Coordinates of C-alpha atoms in Angstrom, one line a residue:
X1183 CA -95.4 190.8 -7.5
X1184 CA -94.3 191.0 -3.8
X1185 CA -91.0 192.5 -3.6
X1186 CA -89.5 192.7 -0.1
X1187 CA -86.7 195.2 0.6
X1188 CA -83.6 193.5 2.2
X1189 CA -80.4 195.1 4.3
X1190 CA -78.1 192.5 4.9
X1191 CA -76.1 194.0 7.1
X1192 CA -72.7 192.6 8.5
X1193 CA -74.2 193.3 13.0
X1194 CA -78.0 193.7 12.3
X1195 CA -80.1 192.5 9.3
X1196 CA -84.3 194.2 8.2
X1197 CA -86.4 193.7 5.7
X1198 CA -89.2 195.8 4.0
X1199 CA -91.7 196.7 1.6
X1200 CA -94.1 199.4 0.8
X1201 CA -97.0 199.5 2.7
X1202 CA -99.9 200.9 0.0
X1203 CA -101.8 203.0 3.3
X1204 CA -98.3 204.3 5.6
X1205 CA -95.3 203.7 3.1
X1206 CA -92.5 201.7 3.4
X1207 CA -92.6 199.4 6.8
X1208 CA -90.1 197.8 8.7
X1209 CA -91.3 193.6 9.4
X1210 CA -91.0 193.0 12.9
X1211 CA -89.0 189.3 13.6
X1212 CA -91.1 186.6 15.6
X1213 CA -89.3 187.9 18.5
X1214 CA -91.4 191.6 17.5
X1215 CA -88.1 193.2 16.8
X1216 CA -87.3 194.8 13.3
X1217 CA -83.4 194.1 14.2
X1218 CA -82.0 191.6 13.4
X1219 CA -79.0 189.6 14.9
X1220 CA -76.3 188.4 11.7
X1221 CA -76.1 186.0 13.8
X1222 CA -75.3 181.9 12.8
X1223 CA -75.1 178.8 15.4
X1224 CA -75.7 175.4 15.4
X1225 CA -76.4 172.9 18.0
X1226 CA -74.6 169.8 19.3
X1227 CA -76.9 168.2 17.3
X1228 CA -77.5 170.2 14.5
X1229 CA -80.1 172.5 14.7
X1230 CA -79.9 176.0 12.6
X1231 CA -79.9 178.7 15.2
X1232 CA -80.2 182.5 13.4
X1233 CA -81.2 186.2 14.8
X1234 CA -81.3 187.2 18.4
X1235 CA -80.0 183.1 19.8
X1236 CA -77.0 182.7 17.5
X1237 CA -76.1 185.7 19.4
X1238 CA -76.6 184.6 22.6
X1239 CA -74.7 181.5 21.4
X1240 CA -72.3 183.8 21.2
X1241 CA -70.7 184.0 24.7
X1242 CA -72.6 180.4 25.3
X1243 CA -70.7 178.6 22.4
X1244 CA -68.1 180.3 20.8
X1245 CA -67.2 177.1 18.5
X1246 CA -70.5 176.8 16.8
X1247 CA -71.8 180.4 16.7
X1248 CA -70.3 183.5 14.2
X1249 CA -71.4 186.9 13.7
X1250 CA -69.8 189.6 10.6
X1251 CA -69.5 186.9 8.3
X1252 CA -70.3 189.1 5.9
X1253 CA -66.7 190.6 5.8
X1254 CA -65.7 187.6 3.6
X1255 CA -68.4 187.9 1.3
X1256 CA -66.6 186.4 -2.0
X1257 CA -63.3 185.3 -0.4
X1258 CA -63.9 182.0 -0.3
X1259 CA -62.8 181.3 3.5
X1260 CA -64.5 178.7 4.4
X1261 CA -66.0 179.1 8.8
X1262 CA -66.1 176.2 10.6
X1263 CA -68.6 175.4 13.1
X1264 CA -68.5 172.6 15.9
X1265 CA -67.8 169.9 12.1
X1266 CA -70.1 171.7 10.1
X1267 CA -67.8 174.2 7.3
X1268 CA -69.5 177.5 5.3
X1269 CA -69.2 179.7 3.4
X1270 CA -69.6 183.9 4.0
X1271 CA -72.4 183.5 1.5
X1272 CA -74.3 180.0 3.0
X1273 CA -74.3 181.8 6.1
X1274 CA -76.4 184.9 4.6
X1275 CA -78.7 182.8 3.3
X1276 CA -79.3 181.3 6.6
X1277 CA -80.5 185.0 7.6
X1278 CA -82.1 185.5 4.4
X1279 CA -84.5 183.0 4.5
X1280 CA -84.9 183.5 8.5
X1281 CA -86.3 187.2 7.6
X1282 CA -87.9 185.5 4.0
X1283 CA -90.0 183.3 7.4
X1284 CA -90.5 186.9 9.6
X1285 CA -92.0 187.9 5.7
X1286 CA -94.1 185.8 4.8
X1287 CA -95.5 184.9 8.3
X1288 CA -96.4 188.7 8.7
X1289 CA -97.6 188.3 5.0
X1290 CA -99.6 185.1 5.4
X1291 CA -98.2 184.2 1.4
X1292 CA -94.5 182.7 -0.1
X1293 CA -92.5 185.4 -1.1
X1294 CA -89.8 185.2 -3.8
X1295 CA -88.9 189.0 -5.4
X1296 CA -86.0 190.5 -3.4
X1297 CA -84.0 193.5 -3.9
X1298 CA -80.5 193.4 -1.3
X1299 CA -78.8 196.2 -0.1
X1300 CA -74.4 195.7 -0.7
X1301 CA -72.0 198.0 1.2
X1302 CA -71.3 199.8 -1.9
X1303 CA -67.1 199.8 -1.3
X1304 CA -68.2 195.8 -2.3
X1305 CA -66.5 194.3 -5.5
X1306 CA -68.0 192.1 -7.9
X1307 CA -66.9 188.9 -6.2
X1308 CA -68.4 190.6 -2.8
X1309 CA -72.1 190.8 -5.0
X1310 CA -72.6 188.1 -6.7
X1311 CA -71.5 186.3 -3.3
X1312 CA -74.5 188.3 -2.3
X1313 CA -76.9 187.4 -5.2
X1314 CA -75.9 184.4 -4.9
X1315 CA -76.8 184.5 -0.8
X1316 CA -80.3 185.2 -1.2
X1317 CA -81.0 182.7 -4.2
X1318 CA -80.0 180.6 -1.9
X1319 CA -82.0 181.0 0.2
X1320 CA -84.8 180.4 -2.0
X1321 CA -85.7 184.5 -3.1
X1322 CA -85.3 185.9 -7.1
X1323 CA -83.3 188.9 -5.9
X1324 CA -84.2 191.7 -8.4
X1325 CA -81.2 194.2 -8.0
X1326 CA -77.9 194.6 -5.9
X1327 CA -78.5 198.2 -4.3
X1328 CA -75.9 200.5 -2.6
X1329 CA -76.2 200.6 1.4
X1330 CA -75.4 204.9 0.3
X1331 CA -77.3 204.7 -2.2
X1332 CA -80.6 203.2 -0.2
X1333 CA -79.9 206.1 2.7
X1334 CA -79.4 208.4 0.6
X1335 CA -83.5 207.2 -1.7
X1336 CA -84.2 207.1 2.6
X1337 CA -83.7 210.8 2.5
X1338 CA -84.0 212.4 0.3
X1339 CA -87.6 211.2 -0.9
X1340 CA -88.2 212.2 2.4
X1341 CA -86.8 216.3 1.8
X1342 CA -87.7 215.7 -1.1
X1343 CA -85.1 217.6 -1.6
X1344 CA -83.3 218.9 -5.6
X1345 CA -80.0 219.2 -6.7
X1346 CA -78.9 218.5 -3.0
X1347 CA -75.1 216.6 -2.7
X1348 CA -75.3 213.9 0.1
X1349 CA -72.5 212.3 1.6
X1350 CA -73.6 209.5 3.4
X1351 CA -70.9 208.6 5.8
X1352 CA -72.3 204.5 6.4
X1353 CA -69.8 202.8 9.9
X1354 CA -71.6 199.4 9.9
X1355 CA -70.3 196.7 12.4
X1356 CA -67.5 195.5 9.7
X1357 CA -67.9 198.3 7.3
X1358 CA -67.8 201.8 6.3
X1359 CA -68.7 203.2 3.0
X1360 CA -68.7 206.6 1.6
X1361 CA -70.3 207.9 -1.5
X1362 CA -71.3 211.1 -2.7
X1363 CA -75.3 211.6 -4.5
X1364 CA -76.5 214.4 -6.1
X1365 CA -80.5 215.4 -7.1
X1366 CA -81.7 216.5 -9.8
X1367 CA -86.2 215.8 -10.1
X1368 CA -86.6 212.1 -10.5
X1369 CA -82.6 211.6 -11.1
X1370 CA -80.3 210.6 -8.2
X1371 CA -76.4 210.2 -9.3
X1372 CA -73.8 207.8 -7.5
X1373 CA -70.9 210.4 -7.8
X1374 CA -68.7 208.7 -6.1
X1375 CA -67.5 206.0 -4.0
X1376 CA -65.1 204.8 -1.8
X1377 CA -65.1 203.0 1.8
X1378 CA -63.6 200.0 3.5
X1379 CA -64.3 196.6 3.8
X1380 CA -62.5 195.3 7.0
X1381 CA -63.2 198.3 9.0
X1382 CA -66.4 199.2 11.5
X1383 CA -68.1 199.9 14.9
X1384 CA -66.2 196.2 16.0
X1385 CA -63.4 197.5 15.5
X1386 CA -64.5 200.3 18.3
X1387 CA -65.5 198.0 20.3
X1388 CA -62.0 195.3 20.1
X1389 CA -60.4 199.2 21.2
X1390 CA -61.9 199.3 24.3
X1391 CA -61.3 195.3 24.8
X1392 CA -57.7 195.5 24.4
X1393 CA -57.1 198.0 26.9
X1394 CA -60.0 196.8 30.2
X1395 CA -58.0 194.0 29.1
X1396 CA -55.0 195.8 29.9
X1397 CA -56.3 197.0 33.0
X1398 CA -57.1 193.4 34.1
X1399 CA -53.8 191.8 33.7
X1400 CA -54.9 190.0 31.2
X1401 CA -53.4 189.4 26.8
X1402 CA -56.7 189.5 24.9
X1403 CA -54.8 186.2 22.2
X1404 CA -53.8 183.7 25.4
X1405 CA -57.7 184.5 26.0
X1406 CA -60.5 181.1 25.7
X1407 CA -62.5 182.0 22.4
X1408 CA -65.8 182.4 25.5
X1409 CA -63.8 184.8 27.2
X1410 CA -63.2 186.6 24.5
X1411 CA -66.7 186.6 23.5
X1412 CA -67.9 187.4 26.8
X1413 CA -65.7 190.8 26.8
X1414 CA -65.9 191.6 23.5
X1415 CA -70.9 191.2 24.3
X1416 CA -69.8 193.8 27.3
X1417 CA -67.7 196.2 25.6
X1418 CA -69.4 196.8 22.7
X1419 CA -72.5 197.5 25.6
X1420 CA -69.6 199.6 27.6
X1421 CA -68.8 202.0 24.6
X1422 CA -71.9 202.8 24.1
X1423 CA -72.0 204.5 27.4
X1424 CA -68.8 207.2 26.0
X1425 CA -69.5 210.4 26.1
X1426 CA -72.7 210.5 28.1
X1427 CA -69.7 209.7 31.3
X1428 CA -66.8 210.2 32.1
X1429 CA -65.8 206.8 32.8
X1430 CA -67.3 203.4 31.0
X1431 CA -68.0 200.7 33.6
X1432 CA -66.2 197.5 32.1
X1433 CA -67.3 194.1 34.3
X1434 CA -66.9 191.0 32.6
X1435 CA -66.6 187.0 34.2
X1436 CA -64.2 186.2 32.8
X1437 CA -62.1 182.3 33.5
X1438 CA -64.9 182.3 36.4
X1439 CA -64.3 185.4 38.2
X1440 CA -65.7 188.4 38.1
X1441 CA -63.3 191.5 36.6
X1442 CA -64.1 195.6 37.1
X1443 CA -63.1 197.8 35.6
X1444 CA -63.6 202.2 35.2
X1445 CA -61.5 203.4 31.9
X1446 CA -61.4 207.0 31.0
X1447 CA -63.7 208.6 28.4
X1448 CA -61.3 210.6 27.4
X1449 CA -58.0 208.0 27.3
X1450 CA -60.5 206.2 25.0
X1451 CA -61.0 208.6 23.0
X1452 CA -57.8 209.3 22.5
X1453 CA -57.0 205.4 21.9
X1454 CA -59.1 205.0 18.8
X1455 CA -57.5 208.3 17.5
X1456 CA -55.7 206.2 14.8
X1457 CA -59.7 204.0 13.5
X1458 CA -60.5 208.3 13.4
X1459 CA -57.9 209.1 11.1
X1460 CA -59.1 205.4 9.3
X1461 CA -62.5 207.1 8.7
X1462 CA -61.1 210.4 7.1
X1463 CA -59.1 208.4 4.5
X1464 CA -62.0 207.5 2.5
X1465 CA -63.4 211.0 2.6
X1466 CA -60.2 212.5 1.2
X1467 CA -60.2 210.1 -1.2
X1468 CA -63.2 210.4 -2.5
X1469 CA -63.2 214.0 -2.6
X1470 CA -59.9 213.9 -4.3
X1471 CA -61.5 211.8 -7.6
X1472 CA -65.0 213.5 -7.8
X1473 CA -63.1 217.3 -7.5
X1474 CA -66.2 218.2 -4.9
X1475 CA -65.0 220.3 -1.9
X1476 CA -65.9 220.0 1.6
X1477 CA -68.1 222.7 1.3
X1478 CA -70.6 222.2 -1.8
X1479 CA -71.9 219.2 0.0
X1480 CA -75.5 220.5 0.8
X1481 CA -76.6 217.7 3.1
X1482 CA -74.0 215.3 5.8
X1483 CA -75.9 211.8 6.5
X1484 CA -75.0 208.6 8.8
X1485 CA -75.7 206.0 8.4
X1486 CA -75.2 201.9 11.4
X1487 CA -75.3 201.8 14.2
X1488 CA -71.1 202.9 14.2
X1489 CA -72.2 206.1 13.6
X1490 CA -73.6 206.2 17.2
X1491 CA -69.9 207.1 19.2
X1492 CA -70.8 210.2 20.3
X1493 CA -67.2 211.7 19.7
X1494 CA -67.0 209.9 16.4
X1495 CA -70.6 212.3 15.5
X1496 CA -68.5 215.0 16.8
X1497 CA -65.1 214.7 14.7
X1498 CA -67.6 214.0 11.4
X1499 CA -69.1 217.3 11.9
X1500 CA -65.4 218.8 12.0
X1501 CA -64.5 216.6 9.6
X1502 CA -67.0 217.6 7.0
X1503 CA -67.9 221.5 8.6
X1504 CA -71.6 220.8 9.3
X1505 CA -73.9 219.2 11.3
X1506 CA -74.8 215.7 10.0
X1507 CA -78.5 213.8 9.7
X1508 CA -79.4 211.4 11.7
X1509 CA -83.2 212.1 12.1
X1510 CA -83.2 208.9 10.9
X1511 CA -82.4 205.8 12.8
X1512 CA -78.7 204.9 11.2
X1513 CA -79.4 201.4 12.4
X1514 CA -83.0 201.3 10.1
X1515 CA -82.2 204.3 7.4
X1516 CA -81.0 201.4 4.5
X1517 CA -83.1 199.2 5.1
X1518 CA -86.6 202.1 4.2
X1519 CA -84.0 203.0 1.2
X1520 CA -83.9 199.5 0.1
X1521 CA -87.7 198.6 0.5
X1522 CA -88.1 202.4 -1.8
X1523 CA -85.9 201.1 -4.5
X1524 CA -87.6 197.5 -3.9
X1525 CA -91.6 199.0 -4.2
X1526 CA -89.7 201.4 -7.2
X1527 CA -89.0 198.0 -8.6
X1528 CA -92.5 196.9 -8.2
X1529 CA -93.9 200.1 -9.6
X1530 CA -96.0 200.6 -7.0
X1531 CA -98.0 203.5 -7.9
X1532 CA -97.4 205.1 -4.2
X1533 CA -93.3 205.8 -4.6
X1534 CA -92.7 208.6 -7.0
X1535 CA -90.2 207.3 -10.0
X1536 CA -86.7 207.6 -9.1
X1537 CA -83.8 207.7 -11.8
X1538 CA -80.2 205.6 -10.4
X1539 CA -76.9 207.0 -11.6
X1540 CA -73.9 204.6 -10.2
X1541 CA -70.8 204.2 -10.7
X1542 CA -67.7 201.1 -11.7
X1543 CA -66.5 201.6 -7.6
X1544 CA -63.2 200.0 -9.2
X1545 CA -60.8 200.3 -11.6
X1546 CA -60.5 197.9 -14.6
X1547 CA -58.1 197.2 -16.5
X1548 CA -55.0 195.0 -18.5
X1549 CA -51.9 194.3 -17.7
X1550 CA -49.3 195.3 -20.3
X1551 CA -45.0 195.0 -20.9
X1552 CA -43.7 198.4 -20.6
X1553 CA -40.3 199.6 -21.8
X1554 CA -37.2 200.6 -20.0
X1555 CA -34.3 200.8 -21.8
X1556 CA -32.2 199.7 -24.9
X1557 CA -35.0 197.5 -26.6
X1558 CA -36.3 196.1 -23.3
X1559 CA -39.5 195.3 -21.8
X1560 CA -40.5 194.3 -18.2
X1561 CA -44.3 192.3 -17.5
X1562 CA -47.0 192.9 -15.2
X1563 CA -47.9 196.8 -14.9
X1564 CA -52.0 197.6 -14.9
X1565 CA -53.4 199.7 -17.9
X1566 CA -56.8 200.9 -16.4
X1567 CA -59.1 201.0 -18.4
X1568 CA -62.5 201.6 -17.1
X1569 CA -61.1 204.0 -13.7
X1570 CA -63.1 204.1 -10.6
X1571 CA -66.2 206.5 -10.6
X1572 CA -67.0 206.1 -13.9
X1573 CA -70.4 205.9 -14.1
X1574 CA -72.2 203.2 -15.8
X1575 CA -73.5 202.3 -17.6
X1576 CA -70.0 202.9 -19.8
X1577 CA -68.2 200.9 -22.9
X1578 CA -64.2 201.8 -23.0
X1579 CA -61.2 201.2 -25.7
X1580 CA -57.9 200.9 -25.6
X1581 CA -55.4 199.2 -28.8
X1582 CA -52.1 197.3 -28.1
X1583 CA -49.2 196.6 -30.0
X1584 CA -47.2 193.2 -30.6
X1585 CA -44.3 192.4 -28.5
X1586 CA -41.7 190.2 -29.9
X1587 CA -40.8 189.4 -33.7
X1588 CA -44.0 187.2 -35.1
X1589 CA -45.7 187.4 -32.3
X1590 CA -48.3 184.8 -32.0
X1591 CA -51.0 185.1 -29.9
X1592 CA -52.1 188.1 -27.6
X1593 CA -53.1 187.3 -24.4
X1594 CA -55.5 189.4 -22.5
X1595 CA -55.7 188.9 -18.8
X1596 CA -58.8 191.4 -17.4
X1597 CA -57.9 193.0 -13.5
X1598 CA -60.0 195.0 -10.9
X1599 CA -58.3 196.7 -8.3
X1600 CA -56.3 199.9 -8.2
X1601 CA -52.3 199.1 -8.1
X1602 CA -50.2 199.6 -10.5
X1603 CA -48.8 195.8 -10.4
X1604 CA -50.7 194.0 -12.4
X1605 CA -50.0 190.6 -9.7
X1606 CA -51.4 193.1 -7.0
X1607 CA -55.1 193.0 -8.4
X1608 CA -57.6 190.4 -8.4
X1609 CA -58.1 188.1 -12.0
X1610 CA -61.1 188.1 -13.4
X1611 CA -60.5 185.9 -16.0
X1612 CA -58.2 186.0 -19.9
X1613 CA -59.2 186.4 -23.4
X1614 CA -56.4 184.9 -26.2
X1615 CA -56.5 186.7 -29.7
X1616 CA -54.5 184.3 -33.0
X1617 CA -52.2 187.5 -34.7
X1618 CA -50.3 186.9 -37.8
X1619 CA -46.7 186.9 -37.4
X1620 CA -45.4 190.6 -38.0
X1621 CA -42.1 192.3 -37.3
X1622 CA -42.7 193.7 -33.4
X1623 CA -45.2 196.7 -32.8
X1624 CA -47.3 196.2 -36.8
X1625 CA -49.6 194.1 -35.4
X1626 CA -52.5 195.9 -33.2
X1627 CA -55.2 194.6 -31.0
X1628 CA -58.4 196.9 -29.6
X1629 CA -59.5 195.3 -26.4
X1630 CA -63.1 197.3 -25.4
X1631 CA -64.6 196.9 -21.7
X1632 CA -68.4 197.3 -21.4
X1633 CA -68.8 197.4 -18.0
X1634 CA -73.4 197.9 -17.4
X1635 CA -75.1 198.4 -14.2
X1636 CA -76.3 195.1 -12.5
X1637 CA -72.3 194.3 -12.6
X1638 CA -72.1 192.4 -16.0
X1639 CA -68.8 192.8 -17.3
X1640 CA -68.1 192.1 -21.3
X1641 CA -64.5 191.8 -22.7
X1642 CA -64.1 192.0 -26.4
X1643 CA -60.7 192.2 -28.5
X1644 CA -60.0 192.2 -31.3
X1645 CA -57.3 192.0 -34.1
X1646 CA -57.8 194.8 -36.3
X1647 CA -55.2 193.2 -39.8
X1648 CA -57.7 190.2 -39.2
X1649 CA -61.4 191.5 -37.8
X1650 CA -61.1 188.5 -35.6
X1651 CA -62.8 188.9 -32.0
X1652 CA -63.8 187.0 -29.6
X1653 CA -65.4 188.3 -26.0
X1654 CA -65.7 187.2 -22.4
X1655 CA -69.3 188.0 -20.8
X1656 CA -68.5 188.1 -16.5
X1657 CA -71.6 188.5 -14.1
X1658 CA -70.2 189.4 -10.9
X1659 CA -66.6 188.0 -11.8
X1660 CA -66.2 183.8 -10.8
X1661 CA -62.8 185.1 -9.4
X1662 CA -60.3 186.6 -6.9
X1663 CA -56.9 186.8 -5.6
X1664 CA -57.4 186.0 -2.1
X1665 CA -55.1 188.4 0.4
X1666 CA -52.8 184.9 1.2
X1667 CA -51.7 184.6 -1.9
X1668 CA -51.2 188.3 -3.1
X1669 CA -49.3 188.0 0.2
X1670 CA -47.0 184.3 -1.4
X1671 CA -46.7 186.3 -4.8
X1672 CA -44.8 189.4 -2.5
X1673 CA -42.9 186.6 -1.2
X1674 CA -41.9 184.8 -3.8
X1675 CA -40.8 188.9 -5.3
X1676 CA -38.3 189.3 -2.3
X1677 CA -36.6 186.3 -2.2
X1678 CA -35.1 187.7 -5.9
X1679 CA -31.6 188.9 -5.6
X1680 CA -30.8 192.1 -3.7
X1681 CA -30.6 195.1 -5.5
X1682 CA -30.7 199.2 -5.0
X1683 CA -34.1 199.1 -5.4
X1684 CA -34.4 197.3 -2.1
X1685 CA -32.5 200.2 0.0
X1686 CA -34.9 201.8 2.3
X1687 CA -34.7 205.4 1.1
X1688 CA -35.9 203.4 -2.0
X1689 CA -38.6 201.1 -0.6
X1690 CA -40.4 204.5 1.3
X1691 CA -40.4 206.3 -1.5
X1692 CA -41.4 203.5 -4.1
X1693 CA -44.6 203.0 -1.3
X1694 CA -45.0 206.6 -1.5
X1695 CA -45.4 205.9 -5.3
X1696 CA -47.7 203.4 -5.6
X1697 CA -49.9 205.4 -3.0
X1698 CA -50.4 208.5 -5.3
X1699 CA -51.1 206.4 -8.2
X1700 CA -53.5 204.2 -6.5
X1701 CA -55.1 207.7 -5.2
X1702 CA -55.4 209.4 -8.2
X1703 CA -56.7 209.2 -12.0
X1704 CA -56.4 210.5 -15.0
X1705 CA -53.7 212.5 -16.2
X1706 CA -53.0 212.7 -13.2
X1707 CA -51.8 208.9 -11.6
X1708 CA -50.4 209.1 -15.8
X1709 CA -48.4 211.5 -14.9
X1710 CA -47.5 209.6 -11.5
X1711 CA -47.1 205.9 -13.0
X1712 CA -44.3 208.0 -15.5
X1713 CA -41.9 208.9 -12.4
X1714 CA -41.8 205.9 -10.7
X1715 CA -40.7 204.2 -14.0
X1716 CA -38.6 207.0 -14.7
X1717 CA -37.7 207.0 -11.2
X1718 CA -37.3 202.4 -11.2
X1719 CA -34.7 202.4 -13.8
X1720 CA -32.5 205.3 -12.8
X1721 CA -32.8 201.7 -9.8
X1722 CA -31.7 200.1 -12.1
X1723 CA -28.2 201.5 -13.2
X1724 CA -27.0 200.7 -10.3
X1725 CA -25.1 203.4 -10.0
X1726 CA -25.5 205.3 -6.6
X1727 CA -25.0 208.8 -8.1
X1728 CA -28.1 208.4 -10.1
X1729 CA -29.8 207.3 -8.4
X1730 CA -29.5 210.2 -5.7
X1731 CA -29.9 212.7 -7.9
X1732 CA -32.9 210.4 -8.8
X1733 CA -34.5 210.2 -5.6
X1734 CA -34.4 213.7 -4.7
X1735 CA -36.1 214.4 -8.6
X1736 CA -38.4 211.6 -7.9
X1737 CA -39.1 213.2 -4.2
X1738 CA -39.4 216.7 -5.6
X1739 CA -42.4 215.1 -8.2
X1740 CA -44.6 213.4 -6.2
X1741 CA -45.0 216.1 -3.2
X1742 CA -46.1 218.6 -6.2
X1743 CA -48.7 216.0 -6.9
X1744 CA -49.3 216.3 -3.3
X1745 CA -49.8 219.6 -3.3
X1746 CA -52.4 219.2 -6.5
X1747 CA -54.7 217.8 -4.4
X1748 CA -54.2 220.3 -1.3

């Protein structure tokens, strides 16, 4: 059985296999290169281009070409190229198909089995879309593996490390992942993941673009798509010079006119200060979740082309208090790890078996009502059942009770996310069970979530008094709420009657509380939720003295949570 490993990247993609004599090898593409740009373009006659040609056409035919579509996997976003429309997974399938064709020419036979990598912070909808992309290309996807895990496999096997904690920072073109893994003998355990699916090396390119456009006396939003594509391409190359020389030369032909400027490297680094902060936050979140200190980490691994920038390496070194490893090409390390995983899946005798223990990247829960006093309840609050970074496979159960007298059914919404409010989390599905009419609170329903390593969620809802149960199995999430849908819902809420909670200080305190709720887990998360609910009750009184006192107390409570984290 021939199984290949595919690193389906935002900027570049690679395909690998295990050679019985030389180990993991990267299969060169039709141009003899290891990296195939994740770009797609269509000609005016409908011909499809993938890879380097499509990358060139990004500049010459921007309306017919696209890159960076991996960011939108699983969102349902429609991407228009000329008169044609595509989903991101359809575009990704063209890239996979191109890689497979190169492999089939290399082997002289058909390839129909693959392992594909994804960012660790991809949610279930994005993972399903990635698997679907593989299937649309004609390959059977044996497994989806997290990119940082693949990188750790590549380093861990090479170094034969044992009892080593790896912190993997994967900064690709459009996504950023942070994972903490620990190896002990033949077991590689993912301790936790964090990241940002809408942040990557391209953001650093766009920062240089903005600086260059300003010096050219141009407005980026007023430039044509072709001129922006030209400037992006030139800035993407120019940024690599940062740190190697005091100034970064940027040239571009815009509107038929040659533009030239020189940007000081230190000015560019200063301009990227906020982007560096975005690098730090997921690391802090991960270490907080896993309760691991910086000095307990044995090895820091840099992955992805974005980590090549010298000031990013310097920033990370200072942040983690050690020099990161990048002795394996950061553009290729994930592909090598995926190749190892494919070889293990094929039970290749040359590869030592390695057991992977993964975690659930997002919290899974349901929607409940909370008491507001005087027997009044408010619906729409999130009840976590399986919290993020819980080792999988896992099964968790919670019990809820009826809310009203003679209530005849209980509806369980299945949600994924970190927000305290149900409406801000991703809707996965729902189950409704009938309950016997009885006084409020007397009927109890058990909700059990079971999540396995293949991303399959099973939900069972059982009424204790009748033993009647219903079950739903969600395979990699059939749907999710888009950012626009969330925004529209929040807009609807904003249109409601103005209330003391909308005063500036109250909004600030609530926003701070919501952030701390999302950053914490377990007892700390429960405590934050209780504090927020108490503060909201004070706001509901609309009594200024009560609210003023509550502001002081709530501020002290949140400062305590921050103090615990530090």
